[in-house]
Amino acid sequence: MQLQINGQATQINATTLDELISELELPRESLVVEHNSQIVRQQQWAQTRLSQDDVLELLSFVGGG
């Protein structure tokens, strides 16, 4: 299925946010996910189904001084 991830059309196999994070090998600890303009808590990733043409913003925060 095709999604828009951070402004880029992306072909994925995942059907949930949790599967997508694994497929993209992203760090879960510092990741914030916006799915169709709604922030999704990490506890909800496994229950959040993805659909063709969904829009996602994936943000990783890096600490430092």
Coordinates of N, CA and C in Angstrom, one line a residue:
M1 N 0.8 -1.2 0.0 CA 0.0 0.0 0.0 C 0.9 1.2 0.0
Q2 N 0.4 2.3 -0.5 CA 1.1 3.6 -0.6 C 0.6 4.5 0.5
L3 N 1.6 5.1 1.2 CA 1.3 6.2 2.2 C 2.2 7.4 1.9
Q4 N 1.8 8.5 2.5 CA 2.7 9.6 2.4 C 3.4 9.8 3.8
I5 N 4.7 9.6 3.8 CA 5.5 9.6 5.0 C 6.5 10.8 5.0
N6 N 6.3 11.7 5.9 CA 7.1 12.9 5.9 C 7.2 13.6 4.5
G7 N 6.1 13.7 3.8 CA 6.0 14.4 2.5 C 6.4 13.5 1.3
Q8 N 6.8 12.3 1.5 CA 7.2 11.4 0.5 C 6.3 10.2 0.3
A9 N 5.9 10.0 -1.0 CA 5.1 8.8 -1.3 C 5.9 7.6 -1.0
T10 N 5.4 6.7 -0.2 CA 6.2 5.5 0.2 C 5.4 4.2 0.1
Q11 N 5.9 3.2 -0.5 CA 5.2 1.9 -0.6 C 5.6 1.1 0.6
I12 N 4.6 0.5 1.3 CA 4.9 -0.3 2.5 C 4.1 -1.5 2.5
N13 N 4.5 -2.5 3.4 CA 3.8 -3.7 3.5 C 3.0 -3.8 4.8
A14 N 3.3 -2.9 5.8 CA 2.7 -2.9 7.1 C 1.2 -2.6 7.0
T15 N 0.5 -3.1 8.0 CA -1.0 -2.8 8.1 C -1.3 -2.0 9.4
T16 N -0.3 -1.9 10.3 CA -0.5 -1.1 11.5 C 0.7 -0.2 11.7
L17 N 0.5 0.8 12.6 CA 1.7 1.7 12.8 C 2.8 1.0 13.5
D18 N 2.5 0.0 14.4 CA 3.5 -0.8 15.0 C 4.4 -1.5 14.0
E19 N 3.7 -2.2 13.0 CA 4.4 -2.9 12.0 C 5.2 -2.0 11.1
L20 N 4.7 -0.8 10.8 CA 5.4 0.2 10.0 C 6.7 0.6 10.7
I21 N 6.6 0.9 12.0 CA 7.8 1.3 12.7 C 8.9 0.2 12.7
S22 N 8.5 -1.0 12.8 CA 9.4 -2.1 12.7 C 10.0 -2.2 11.2
E23 N 9.1 -2.1 10.2 CA 9.5 -2.2 8.8 C 10.5 -1.2 8.5
L24 N 10.4 0.0 9.0 CA 11.3 1.1 8.7 C 12.5 1.2 9.7
E25 N 12.5 0.3 10.7 CA 13.6 0.2 11.6 C 13.9 1.5 12.3
L26 N 12.8 2.1 12.8 CA 12.9 3.4 13.5 C 13.1 3.2 15.0
P27 N 13.8 4.1 15.7 CA 13.9 4.0 17.1 C 12.6 4.4 17.9
R28 N 12.0 3.4 18.6 CA 10.7 3.6 19.2 C 10.8 4.6 20.4
E29 N 11.9 4.6 21.1 CA 12.1 5.4 22.3 C 11.8 6.9 22.1
S30 N 12.3 7.4 21.0 CA 12.3 8.9 20.8 C 11.3 9.3 19.6
L31 N 10.4 8.4 19.2 CA 9.6 8.6 18.1 C 8.2 9.2 18.4
V32 N 7.8 10.2 17.7 CA 6.5 10.8 17.8 C 5.8 10.5 16.4
V33 N 4.6 10.0 16.4 CA 3.9 9.7 15.2 C 2.6 10.5 15.1
E34 N 2.5 11.2 13.9 CA 1.2 11.9 13.6 C 0.6 11.1 12.4
H35 N -0.6 10.7 12.6 CA -1.3 9.9 11.6 C -2.6 10.7 11.2
N36 N -2.6 11.1 9.9 CA -3.8 11.9 9.4 C -4.1 13.0 10.4
S37 N -3.1 13.8 10.7 CA -3.2 15.0 11.6 C -3.5 14.8 13.0
Q38 N -3.4 13.5 13.5 CA -3.6 13.2 14.9 C -2.4 12.5 15.5
I39 N -1.9 13.0 16.6 CA -0.8 12.4 17.3 C -1.3 11.1 17.9
V40 N -0.5 10.0 17.7 CA -0.9 8.7 18.2 C 0.1 8.2 19.2
R41 N -0.4 7.9 20.4 CA 0.5 7.5 21.5 C 1.0 6.1 21.2
Q42 N 2.2 5.8 21.7 CA 2.9 4.6 21.4 C 2.1 3.4 21.8
Q43 N 1.3 3.5 22.9 CA 0.5 2.4 23.3 C -0.6 2.0 22.3
Q44 N -0.9 2.9 21.4 CA -1.9 2.7 20.4 C -1.4 2.3 19.0
W45 N -0.1 2.2 18.9 CA 0.5 1.9 17.6 C 0.0 0.5 17.0
A46 N -0.1 -0.5 17.9 CA -0.5 -1.8 17.4 C -1.9 -1.9 17.0
Q47 N -2.8 -1.0 17.5 CA -4.2 -1.0 17.2 C -4.5 0.0 16.1
T48 N -3.6 0.8 15.7 CA -3.9 1.8 14.7 C -3.6 1.3 13.3
R49 N -4.7 1.0 12.5 CA -4.6 0.5 11.2 C -4.3 1.5 10.2
L50 N -3.5 1.1 9.2 CA -3.1 2.0 8.1 C -4.0 1.7 6.9
S51 N -4.2 2.8 6.1 CA -5.0 2.6 4.9 C -4.3 3.3 3.7
Q52 N -4.6 2.9 2.5 CA -4.1 3.5 1.3 C -4.2 5.1 1.4
D53 N -3.1 5.7 1.1 CA -3.0 7.2 1.0 C -3.1 7.9 2.4
D54 N -2.9 7.2 3.5 CA -2.8 7.9 4.8 C -1.6 8.8 4.8
V55 N -1.6 9.8 5.6 CA -0.5 10.8 5.7 C 0.1 10.7 7.1
L56 N 1.4 10.4 7.1 CA 2.1 10.2 8.4 C 3.3 11.2 8.5
E57 N 3.5 11.7 9.7 CA 4.7 12.5 10.0 C 5.4 11.7 11.1
L58 N 6.6 11.3 10.9 CA 7.4 10.6 11.9 C 8.6 11.4 12.3
L59 N 8.6 11.7 13.6 CA 9.6 12.7 14.2 C 10.4 11.9 15.2
S60 N 11.7 12.0 15.1 CA 12.6 11.4 16.1 C 13.3 12.6 16.8
F61 N 13.3 12.6 18.2 CA 13.9 13.6 18.9 C 15.3 13.1 19.4
V62 N 16.3 14.0 19.3 CA 17.6 13.7 19.7 C 18.0 14.7 20.8
G63 N 18.5 14.2 21.9 CA 18.9 15.1 23.0 C 20.3 15.5 22.8
G64 N 20.7 16.6 23.5 CA 22.1 17.0 23.4 C 22.3 18.4 24.0
G65 N 23.5 18.8 24.1 CA 23.7 20.1 24.7 C 24.2 21.1 23.8

